Amino acid sequence: MEFAELIKTPRADNVVLHRPFHMAVEGTLCLTGHHLIFSSRRHDNAEELWLLHSNIDSIEKRFVGSLGTIVIKCKDLRIIQLDIPGMEECLNIASSIEALSTLDSVTLMYPFFYRPMFEIIEDGWRSFLPDQEFELLSSVTDEWRLSCINRDFSVCPSYPPVVIVPKSIDDEALWKVAMFRHGSRFPVLSYYHKKNGMVMMRSSQPLTGTNGRRCKEDEKLINATLRPGKRGYIIDTRSLNVAQQARAKGGGFEQEAHYPQWRRIHKCIERFNILQESLIKLVEACNDQSHNMDRWLSKLEASNWLTHIKEILTAACLAAQCIDREGASVLVHGTEGTDSTLQVTSLAQIILDPRCRTIRGFESLVVREWLQAGHPFQQRCAQSAYSNSKQKWEAPVFLLFLDCVWQILRQFPCSFEFNERFLIMLFEHAYASQFGTFLGNNENERSKLKLPQKTMSLWSWVNSAEELIKFQNPLFEANSLVIWPSVAPQSLQLWEGVFLRWNRPSKFLDEAQEEMINIIKYNKQLQAKPNLCPDGRRGVCTAGLHGKEKVETLRLCMACRTLLTGVWSFDTSSARDGSTVS
Amino acid sequence: MEHIRTTKVEQVKLLDRFSTSNKSVTGTLYLTATHLLFIDSSQRETWILHHHIAVVEKLPLTTSGCPLVIQCKNFRIVHFVVPRERDCHDIYNSLLQLSRTAKYEELYAFSYNPKQNESEQVKGWQLIDLAEEYKRMGVPNANWQLSDANRDYKICETYPRELYVPRTASKPIIVGSSKFRSKGRFPVLSYYHKNKEAAICRCSQPLSGFSARCLEDEHMLQAISKANPSNRYMYVMDTRPKLNAMANRAAGKGYENEDNYSNIRFQFVGIENIHVMRSSLQKLLEVSGTKGLSVNDFLSGLESSGWLRHIKAVLDAAVFLVKAIAVESASVLVHCSDGWDRTSQVCSLGALLLDSYYRTIKGFMVLIEKDWISFGHKFSDRCSQLDGDPKEISPVFTQFLESVWNLTEQFPQAFEYNEAFLLQIHEHVHSCQFGNFIGNCQKEREELKLKEKTYSLWPYLLEEQKKYRNPLYNPDFSPELTLLEPNTVSFNFKFWRNMYHQFDRSMHPRQSVFNHIMNMSEQNKQLEEDIKELEAKIKQRNGQPDAVLVKEHQQPVHPAPTALKTPPCFKKEQPLIPVNDAVRTIEGSNAADNRYSEFVAEFSKAEPAVVSLEYGVARMTC
């Protein structure tokens, strides 16, 4: 086993662990191939800490005499400190952690070794297949088809094997369109708005170059999504300036002359290292408790994080508005179509489609719009806020998306089936996980790595009844409406659950949350109580109605009480009430 | 009424404050003796109390008419466009007159009648009894007594008649000390902590200049520290920045010299003065009122306004005070310059952190009556109830409420009241609808005969206390006895959107967890009662269980009809902020609340109607 070579000192005693909100505790440190394990020796209250090496973002070591100290900064933003007696042990451990947390080979990652301790009821790898999605679609429209042109990933390496395209466009045309789009990411269906039949498509930039190349098939493909006489909108997630500059490198944007039925709107969403810098600055600001108010606010501002949130949300609202309010179809793309494009298309769906606000629907959205759509998770999430590698491909694109979802969740706290914990869990697993779901950069890589066969899917675990309950929002009341969030700066907030999580005890907030859940539970109990009503019609009372209707049920029950006693005081209205019971 | 020249103007436009495309609704503007009323074409009403108007501005004539901008003390800003300049001018002049009252007797409270009879009015004023409150704290006792020195306001006009002082402080000491303190505000008891036997005392700055001293004042402080058997030394907190305090010495005022007073620990805590606070709020409102504001402009504006820095300073000072009492069992004497602004903030917040009673609805009223009203916070001047010196205006009390709001955010279960309660109090501090906050001190209030001529706010709030209850409140919430230890790291302080954008509904969450829970817990209570009643009825009908009842149902008997309770009917959502009385309704909402950016022009149609909000409740589009 090659891990053994990397672990020179597998175990150290008398190590002191410091971590947020806990007293320093002494214990034993063990290193295994994938975990750093610390267990306290105190018998009364044995504590264990298991930390995945892949969760470690960076480590620092320093010495005072022979006492070494290792500071471990994690991708979930937590910082822990280990005081290790003995210089040699400390050095060995530090270098092991460093090596084990930066393994090159994906197949050495923990998901390939992890064996689940829970019973698998449903294989998450098969929970969200494109065919199922298409089946749903074909029940409402027959204008689309499933194309297997990318069966062996030969047309577009970052697309899934099957994609949904307009029925009138054959695979031969798709070939030509693929040649005309960056990374061969030709326009595919992202979302179908049942209410008015409008659609959202996504792609990468067209390769017009400086001489204004055009591609008839490309024009035909996207025009195929328009109703006669209707216009569509192209949302380019770059500024006009950036889009124009892209032409010099062979990229570009759709020229009005060739796409007369489309209006182009440029919305600038930042990408790559600008976002990573932003995350680093934000976390730095949050971690320094000594900042006075002015410094805190200016650091928060300088991070630009909330500016990015506002930009992304604004673009998503714009796309949703085009579809729902303007009754127009939309094509979204930036340069590669793997980052800002996906932020916009997925958030627009959360605004428009109530299904995406359920747990399963959201999972399906993450699978469709992020995993299958080829967001390069492995590159983007290689490092987090404590990174010092400064690689261009590292960027918290997915975290920004989750933050935007959290902002909408805060504004519509009763419209989501999942809670904040669910979003935080996804953030953690995107960066370090025992599951294979977020490994690889696209479906092509995942199939080569044989992830479905060799690793466990995150969804198998999340969707087990035991886990699911932790992620449910007790306030959820399904609503079929479009939810428009406010994007005013006064309405946006720092996501404390992620960024202040390790800096501020949340005991009182958690307790309040618990109390809230208790009130809701108690309410449900009371609602069920009228079944006491002993008139032999209890079946109606337990009809499993929700919310408002439950209240009605109670009224009916109260009515049967009045019926019960009400025969004495005969009253037509209560009699009528009573009759609705039977 | 003589100020009103035009009572009604039609075809007036109300502009959307934040719309970049100048969206508006058209309606009719009415001017009454007490209110300005706008009714739009969909019959939505916007009421503005004249006393709430802070600034009326007439902007230059435009093609669509004459713009009239009204800024209110409750942070509502309305922007009207009146078609004819003459009408606009008339309204402008009327409002100028009506919003600037010259005499107390012209304030709304003197004409407001909530349909109470005289005895109800008297009872209302007796609701809060400060003597009772001091008794609750545990004074008088072996060390503290009620002093009659100020019974006729002879020693200090701005103090209440009844003051508590150490037993060892004789009248000559009191008189001597008061002569050495600015405006005669000598050290008196504000809060007594029974368990620690420590006291919060308050006063104004000493007239020490560069070297003056006063033996009686020194005795007075010694008496305070001796009244605390558990600790020999006491703290003297000067809530001003050191520089300000030093500058005061040149004017013969200043701060205590540690060498002259035995066993005191002197500490500056650096809260800025009323002028700094006034301009800070001004800057904050300028920033938050900007159209098309970017995140960075908002954050840098927030920073440069200094507002949150000041809130933090106030709370930090209170935390310092509380530590002295809770950790060291030391008594603390708090003062600033005159001892009615910063001192009131720090003493009342300190007491609120120490004593859970002040976190109840009634207790909070008592706290305000004690540390703010009775000790002479100059509500009239600070809120400019009368037309006076604009330099006296300052949001000192607003800062107190905001500090409390920050605490409710950190300790969601520690307070019996909710945000709406704080907002409603803020509303009425400025409304002059009730007598409580009128005038600058108790003496003045007595002269105005407020208790005979006006009504008290508190019974009115208690009556509708359902709206102000925190459904998560846990009376046993008491980490370490009843002490709250807030975290004052900068990132804990947030912009209070519900205060400064109270009337800009598009900015608020569309569904309120709080309302939801509040209604649910209301409903729970109702259900509990109903179930109890139902069960009792069943039992009463015949002591037997189910089977018999079913039988009875089949063969009904005919007893005398019992009063049938109407079936409970539950409202789904209640408004968060709106507390509807005649004085206050919610601003006419505009459709299309959200301005995602300037892309509107891209569309062929006008700006699409997006979301409109009724009372903070989500209305989403189908």
XYZ file of C-alpha atoms in Angstrom, chain B residues 10 34 38 55 99 135 141 177 183 289 309 323 333 362 372 395 413 437 481 552 603:
21
model
C -56.356 65.194 -7.825
C -53.520 65.912 11.422
C -52.909 59.767 -0.493
C -38.419 67.652 5.782
C -45.252 69.941 10.553
C -39.131 48.112 45.101
C -32.873 48.841 51.756
C -22.532 67.449 44.864
C -27.195 71.099 35.343
C -31.842 55.986 -0.271
C -19.475 51.854 14.576
C -18.845 43.132 33.374
C -21.256 55.534 38.025
C -43.924 45.365 30.550
C -35.256 57.753 29.453
C -31.180 59.837 17.000
C -35.282 33.493 22.788
C -42.642 61.315 25.194
C -28.516 33.545 35.810
C -75.535 9.347 22.045
C -37.821 45.092 -23.595
